[in-house]
Amino acid sequence: MLKGKNIILGISGGIAAYKCATFVRGLVKQGANVKVIMTKHAKEFITPLTMATLSKNPILVDFYNPENGDWNSHVDLGLWADLYVIAPATANTIAKMANGVADNLLLTTYLSAKCPVMFAPTMDLDMYKHPATLRNIEILKSYGNIVIEPTSGELASGLVGAGRMAEPEDMVAFIDSFFSKNNSLVGKKFLVTAGPTYEKIDPVRFIGNYSSGKMGYAISEELAKRGAEVVLISGPVSLSIDNPLIERINVESAKEMYDASMRFFPECDGGIMSAAVADFAPKVQASSKVKRGKDNMTIELVPNKDIAASLGSIKTDKQLLIGFALETDNEFENAQLKLEKKNLDFIVLNSLKDEGAGFGVDTNKIKIIDRNDIVNDYPLDSKRNVAGFIVDYIEKINK
Ligand code: CTP
């Protein structure tokens, strides 16, 4: 399963470095190409000769080879890799990664890497439990880095608790399942709408809403992570996204979002409508700034086109369409009505009554309702993980 995969292993200086011999052997046995970067301290725990022999590649420690002056390009390494695993990741290395410190090759490669990154925190119990370490691990997770969770047991210090690096066989299995999941949507293409729309009143004012776009961006990233191409049609948000599989089209108004969606949907295998599209727009957009008057002001609003319903009316049997419903009352009935009316395959229901769900926050709590009225209730989780639940469901329907 790992055949042809390019994996960089970054070893920092912890006693668990000795497990890297078996770990690299396992990766190579599964067909992976492995290059090993070691920090200076790592060399004190396991010899470069052992790692070079097992990985079948020279070990990289310095920015250049001291023997012949060859430059070890961290940029090239970062581009070469399909996966960068930092194991063991000591508290020191984790802290540096979280803060963008770039004082060795392991770290400069981390900063340059375009591929997914995994790290295996390994340290003594008290260091692991320290708020600084826990915060740094959270920061890395927020960058999308994946934790290979430490296991509990007796530590090198004699203390007992969490902080042991996972067993090499388990780490190989974890990576194997990561790649098999990652290839599951290769060859598929999805359209995702995200964020709010702005409906212009005059050159300086608009009608908008509080949508941050985080959910739609997380879904786009999850789809791309599994190998799908994504056309992300984004309203005005302050998020950035950098993935070669994701083409971002910036729009402002519901009309622009509608035009872009209608243009791209026919070439897609499915659409995920996570944007909070304004239902109405001012009938007239003033060409110069509207001045304050003494009287009340009335703005006449006209309805916008329903993008989801329009795509629902043109979708083929092979195309999927997924909508969202953000409700305050009669959640289930309203969501079901939208599912029918917009010809969706399933609808993701957020209730504003649930704490931690909805606009702006980093978490979400969803229910998925499908055409068979099956309701799947999910726990409160990060938008990244919720995106995983939604994409799992897309895969389950598998049109
Ligand atoms: N939607 C859309 N185009 C619109 C309005 C909504 O594509 N003009 C999509 C949203 O992206 C979402 C779903 O339709 O996936 C439901 O959006 P929502 O605003 O909850 O539904 P409305 O049909 O606008 O109903 P209401 O606002 O009355 O609840």
XYZ file of C-alpha atoms and ligand atoms in Angstrom:
428
model
C 0.000 0.000 0.000
C 2.927 2.372 0.612
C 4.491 1.434 -2.705
C 6.096 4.461 -4.334
C 5.210 6.825 -1.490
C 7.939 9.307 -0.629
C 8.228 9.705 3.115
C 10.605 11.916 5.075
C 11.257 10.879 8.640
C 12.523 13.665 10.888
C 14.113 12.268 14.048
C 14.629 14.604 16.997
C 16.648 13.801 20.105
C 14.618 11.534 22.342
C 15.229 8.050 23.656
C 12.395 6.702 21.466
C 14.675 7.375 18.470
C 15.817 3.760 18.869
C 12.366 2.656 17.667
C 12.978 4.446 14.364
C 15.098 1.559 13.118
C 12.123 -0.823 13.175
C 9.818 1.947 11.977
C 11.913 2.720 8.875
C 12.344 -0.961 8.165
C 8.541 -1.356 8.235
C 8.024 1.575 5.857
C 10.641 0.344 3.398
C 9.236 -3.193 3.545
C 5.859 -1.778 2.460
C 7.478 -0.173 -0.588
C 7.959 3.416 0.633
C 10.973 5.545 -0.341
C 12.311 6.943 2.904
C 14.727 9.806 3.521
C 15.803 10.468 7.078
C 16.661 13.836 8.610
C 18.240 13.759 12.076
C 18.880 16.579 14.499
C 22.329 16.697 16.085
C 20.916 15.300 19.339
C 19.123 12.479 17.553
C 22.524 11.131 16.466
C 23.323 10.534 20.122
C 20.390 8.139 20.441
C 20.702 6.166 17.207
C 23.528 6.092 14.698
C 23.227 7.635 11.242
C 24.813 4.472 9.855
C 21.924 2.349 11.148
C 19.345 4.733 9.709
C 21.178 5.103 6.363
C 21.449 1.330 5.984
C 17.787 0.731 6.743
C 16.427 3.652 4.709
C 18.850 2.952 1.832
C 19.508 6.688 1.618
C 22.167 9.004 3.073
C 21.166 10.658 6.325
C 20.610 14.398 6.279
C 21.703 16.388 9.308
C 23.193 19.692 8.183
C 22.104 22.291 5.668
C 24.953 21.054 3.496
C 27.129 17.974 3.321
C 30.326 18.856 5.246
C 32.342 16.389 3.148
C 31.612 17.704 -0.348
C 29.692 20.937 0.282
C 26.503 19.645 -1.416
C 23.484 21.687 -0.411
C 20.670 19.725 1.295
C 17.743 21.678 -0.096
C 14.888 21.698 2.389
C 12.645 23.145 -0.328
C 13.331 20.228 -2.675
C 12.856 17.769 0.178
C 9.560 19.403 1.079
C 8.364 19.071 -2.511
C 9.602 15.497 -2.904
C 7.683 14.127 0.055
C 4.152 12.721 0.084
C 4.355 12.707 3.861
C 6.625 14.143 6.525
C 6.695 12.239 9.809
C 8.475 13.757 12.786
C 9.115 10.961 15.253
C 10.046 11.130 17.984
C 8.917 14.749 18.250
C 10.412 16.092 21.466
C 8.875 18.949 23.462
C 11.645 21.183 22.137
C 11.043 20.322 18.488
C 7.273 20.631 18.890
C 7.714 24.086 20.460
C 9.955 25.189 17.611
C 7.553 23.844 14.971
C 4.653 25.656 16.615
C 6.575 28.922 16.557
C 8.241 28.749 13.169
C 11.801 28.437 14.497
C 14.108 27.300 11.689
C 17.455 26.427 13.251
C 18.013 22.958 11.828
C 17.237 20.990 8.671
C 14.342 19.100 10.287
C 12.645 22.427 11.016
C 13.369 24.247 7.730
C 12.007 21.205 5.910
C 8.934 21.332 8.134
C 8.354 24.963 7.201
C 8.810 24.218 3.484
C 6.813 20.977 3.346
C 3.789 21.053 1.063
C 2.718 17.549 2.067
C 0.749 16.346 5.119
C 2.763 16.315 8.339
C 2.485 13.825 11.200
C 4.286 14.092 14.499
C 4.694 11.657 17.372
C 5.009 13.566 20.670
C 7.402 11.702 22.907
C 8.604 12.952 26.260
C 8.400 12.519 29.954
C 4.987 12.601 31.609
C 5.343 16.010 33.252
C 6.715 17.639 30.128
C 3.836 16.186 28.150
C 1.243 17.459 30.615
C 2.722 20.968 30.823
C 0.322 23.599 29.463
C 3.059 24.949 27.168
C 3.457 21.549 25.486
C -0.279 20.949 25.289
C -0.741 24.408 23.757
C 2.021 23.787 21.210
C 0.439 20.479 20.204
C -2.895 22.281 19.763
C -1.177 24.906 17.587
C 0.270 22.199 15.362
C -3.126 20.548 15.094
C -4.608 23.888 14.051
C -2.044 23.937 11.203
C -3.548 20.623 10.059
C -0.637 18.512 11.349
C -1.678 15.048 12.451
C -0.737 13.697 15.871
C 0.410 10.126 16.226
C -0.856 9.802 19.766
C 1.634 8.654 22.400
C 0.753 5.579 24.370
C 0.793 5.145 28.134
C 3.201 2.957 30.012
C 6.530 2.992 31.734
C 8.710 5.858 30.499
C 12.492 5.985 30.283
C 12.541 8.101 33.447
C 10.761 5.348 35.387
C 7.559 7.407 35.597
C 4.394 5.797 34.323
C 1.955 7.685 32.071
C 1.355 9.094 28.576
C 4.441 10.044 26.592
C 5.721 6.837 25.002
C 6.086 6.847 21.241
C 3.624 4.473 19.582
C 5.043 1.091 18.565
C 6.687 1.098 15.102
C 4.256 -1.505 13.672
C 1.299 0.644 14.804
C 2.848 3.737 13.258
C 3.297 1.934 9.932
C -0.339 0.765 10.074
C -1.498 4.320 10.886
C 0.366 5.692 7.859
C -0.944 2.900 5.677
C -4.551 3.669 6.567
C -3.875 7.386 6.130
C -2.779 6.818 2.536
C -5.589 4.411 1.701
C -8.114 6.964 2.943
C -6.255 9.660 1.089
C -6.628 8.082 -2.290
C -10.318 7.401 -1.967
C -11.507 10.403 -4.017
C -8.799 10.572 -6.672
C -10.371 11.415 -10.040
C -13.449 13.060 -8.488
C -14.232 16.762 -8.663
C -16.478 18.739 -6.319
C -17.873 22.219 -6.219
C -18.043 23.848 -2.786
C -19.713 27.170 -2.006
C -18.505 28.878 1.157
C -18.747 32.038 3.204
C -21.278 34.859 3.105
C -22.425 36.942 0.160
C -22.383 40.726 0.154
C -25.283 42.493 -1.513
C -24.333 46.039 -2.388
C -26.448 48.986 -1.270
C -24.062 51.658 -2.506
C -20.278 51.815 -3.128
C -19.495 51.593 0.606
C -22.337 49.548 2.139
C -23.695 46.067 1.779
C -26.062 43.549 3.320
C -24.080 40.569 4.589
C -24.056 37.966 7.339
C -21.715 36.525 9.947
C -20.596 33.424 8.026
C -16.831 32.935 8.374
C -16.503 30.337 5.608
C -14.627 27.989 7.969
C -16.923 25.005 7.391
C -16.764 25.207 3.577
C -13.006 25.680 3.641
C -12.582 22.672 5.958
C -14.736 20.558 3.607
C -12.659 21.672 0.605
C -9.469 20.723 2.413
C -10.877 17.349 3.445
C -11.966 16.555 -0.122
C -8.529 17.541 -1.442
C -6.853 15.525 1.288
C -8.596 12.446 -0.097
C -7.401 13.265 -3.615
C -10.425 15.070 -5.104
C -10.200 18.252 -7.153
C -12.222 21.103 -5.704
C -13.670 24.286 -7.164
C -14.202 26.467 -4.115
C -16.569 29.341 -4.826
C -15.947 31.657 -1.959
C -17.744 34.739 -0.741
C -15.664 37.407 1.027
C -13.810 35.750 3.934
C -10.501 36.306 5.659
C -9.311 32.704 5.199
C -6.537 31.531 2.952
C -6.167 28.154 1.323
C -3.126 26.705 -0.371
C -3.610 23.342 -2.021
C -2.853 22.563 -5.649
C -6.073 20.505 -5.885
C -8.245 23.454 -4.847
C -9.170 26.162 -7.340
C -10.605 29.139 -5.495
C -13.004 31.448 -7.289
C -13.688 34.648 -5.353
C -17.145 36.140 -5.634
C -19.008 38.804 -3.746
C -22.734 38.758 -4.461
C -25.231 35.895 -4.602
C -25.597 36.606 -8.317
C -21.839 36.110 -8.872
C -21.917 32.930 -6.755
C -24.869 31.644 -8.780
C -23.137 32.347 -12.118
C -19.899 30.634 -11.029
C -21.783 27.626 -9.589
C -23.855 27.139 -12.731
C -20.692 27.360 -14.811
C -18.658 24.775 -12.895
C -21.296 22.305 -11.625
C -21.772 20.388 -14.912
C -18.115 19.275 -14.829
C -18.295 18.149 -11.180
C -19.290 14.886 -9.491
C -21.042 16.798 -6.765
C -21.710 20.094 -5.045
C -21.575 20.998 -1.377
C -23.544 24.151 -0.672
C -22.115 25.492 2.544
C -22.360 29.204 1.720
C -24.701 31.450 3.654
C -26.238 33.023 0.580
C -28.228 36.220 1.092
C -31.849 35.545 0.195
C -32.444 39.121 -0.931
C -30.497 41.932 -2.595
C -31.303 45.652 -2.903
C -33.374 46.243 -6.015
C -31.285 49.275 -6.874
C -27.600 49.751 -6.109
C -26.816 53.432 -5.718
C -23.825 54.474 -7.801
C -22.754 57.075 -5.272
C -22.812 57.021 -1.480
C -26.308 57.373 -0.037
C -26.444 60.505 2.130
C -27.992 60.668 5.572
C -31.480 62.194 5.496
C -33.849 63.133 8.270
C -36.549 60.642 7.309
C -36.653 56.910 7.685
C -35.001 55.077 4.882
C -36.456 52.121 3.027
C -34.486 49.753 0.842
C -36.503 47.636 -1.493
C -35.180 44.067 -1.615
C -35.679 41.555 -4.373
C -35.134 37.795 -3.990
C -31.875 36.192 -5.105
C -31.845 32.963 -7.040
C -31.560 29.821 -4.914
C -28.240 28.311 -6.009
C -28.784 24.922 -4.353
C -32.279 24.558 -5.860
C -30.987 25.589 -9.297
C -28.223 22.974 -9.184
C -30.772 20.464 -7.832
C -32.924 21.028 -10.916
C -30.077 20.313 -13.352
C -28.215 17.586 -11.492
C -27.845 14.203 -13.174
C -28.280 10.784 -11.524
C -24.538 10.554 -11.129
C -24.123 13.891 -9.373
C -24.422 14.455 -5.651
C -25.832 17.581 -4.068
C -25.466 18.403 -0.416
C -26.999 21.364 1.375
C -26.847 22.937 4.807
C -29.643 24.150 7.014
C -28.968 26.509 9.876
C -32.160 26.546 11.893
C -33.460 28.020 15.101
C -36.897 26.315 15.290
C -38.547 23.162 13.957
C -35.102 22.130 12.853
C -35.882 18.668 11.586
C -39.019 19.619 9.609
C -37.364 22.657 8.044
C -34.292 20.659 7.060
C -36.437 17.927 5.535
C -38.398 20.490 3.516
C -35.156 21.946 2.147
C -33.875 18.477 1.283
C -36.990 17.881 -0.841
C -37.352 21.357 -2.300
C -33.731 21.628 -3.420
C -33.445 17.996 -4.590
C -30.502 17.301 -2.281
C -28.977 13.903 -1.540
C -28.495 14.836 2.067
C -28.661 17.891 4.249
C -26.401 18.910 7.092
C -28.389 20.423 9.918
C -26.927 22.931 12.367
C -29.058 24.133 15.185
C -28.298 27.542 16.607
C -29.619 26.107 19.864
C -26.546 23.880 20.125
C -23.658 25.539 21.880
C -20.505 25.569 19.759
C -22.426 25.256 16.458
C -22.895 27.814 13.713
C -21.155 30.961 12.503
C -17.680 32.131 13.425
C -16.716 29.402 15.904
C -14.129 26.688 15.221
C -16.443 23.873 16.264
C -19.695 22.527 14.920
C -22.395 20.072 15.882
C -24.313 18.540 13.023
C -26.998 16.078 12.110
C -27.078 14.528 8.640
C -30.505 13.750 7.188
C -30.667 11.747 3.979
C -33.368 10.839 1.433
C -34.428 7.840 3.501
C -35.052 10.108 6.499
C -32.134 8.510 8.250
C -30.823 10.935 10.842
C -27.215 10.668 11.914
C -26.328 12.653 14.992
C -22.670 13.636 15.469
C -20.883 14.925 18.567
C -19.587 18.477 18.913
C -16.190 18.532 17.220
C -13.734 20.787 15.385
C -14.904 21.965 11.955
C -11.989 19.981 10.516
C -13.307 16.729 12.016
C -16.909 17.601 11.155
C -15.731 18.055 7.548
C -14.397 14.499 7.856
C -17.852 13.205 8.925
C -19.494 14.952 5.958
C -16.963 13.653 3.421
C -17.266 10.144 4.920
C -21.008 10.369 4.198
C -20.331 11.532 0.634
C -18.154 8.451 0.198
C -20.815 6.229 1.744
C -23.420 7.355 -0.791
C -20.815 6.845 -3.530
C -22.776 7.685 -6.655
N -28.759 28.282 -0.587
C -28.343 28.592 -1.864
N -28.784 29.744 -2.463
C -29.593 30.581 -1.805
C -30.033 30.281 -0.493
C -29.580 29.115 0.085
O -27.572 27.825 -2.450
N -30.003 31.696 -2.427
C -28.293 27.019 0.019
C -27.397 27.186 1.211
O -26.040 27.216 0.804
C -27.724 25.953 2.022
C -29.181 25.685 1.710
O -29.443 26.356 0.488
O -27.001 24.818 1.604
C -30.129 26.161 2.748
O -29.899 27.505 3.043
P -30.872 28.319 4.009
O -30.462 29.745 4.011
O -30.967 27.586 5.311
O -32.220 28.091 3.235
P -33.234 28.997 2.547
O -33.749 28.192 1.406
O -32.659 30.338 2.234
O -34.354 29.082 3.634
P -34.589 30.081 4.883
O -33.509 31.130 4.810
O -35.936 30.580 4.646
O -34.481 29.207 6.097
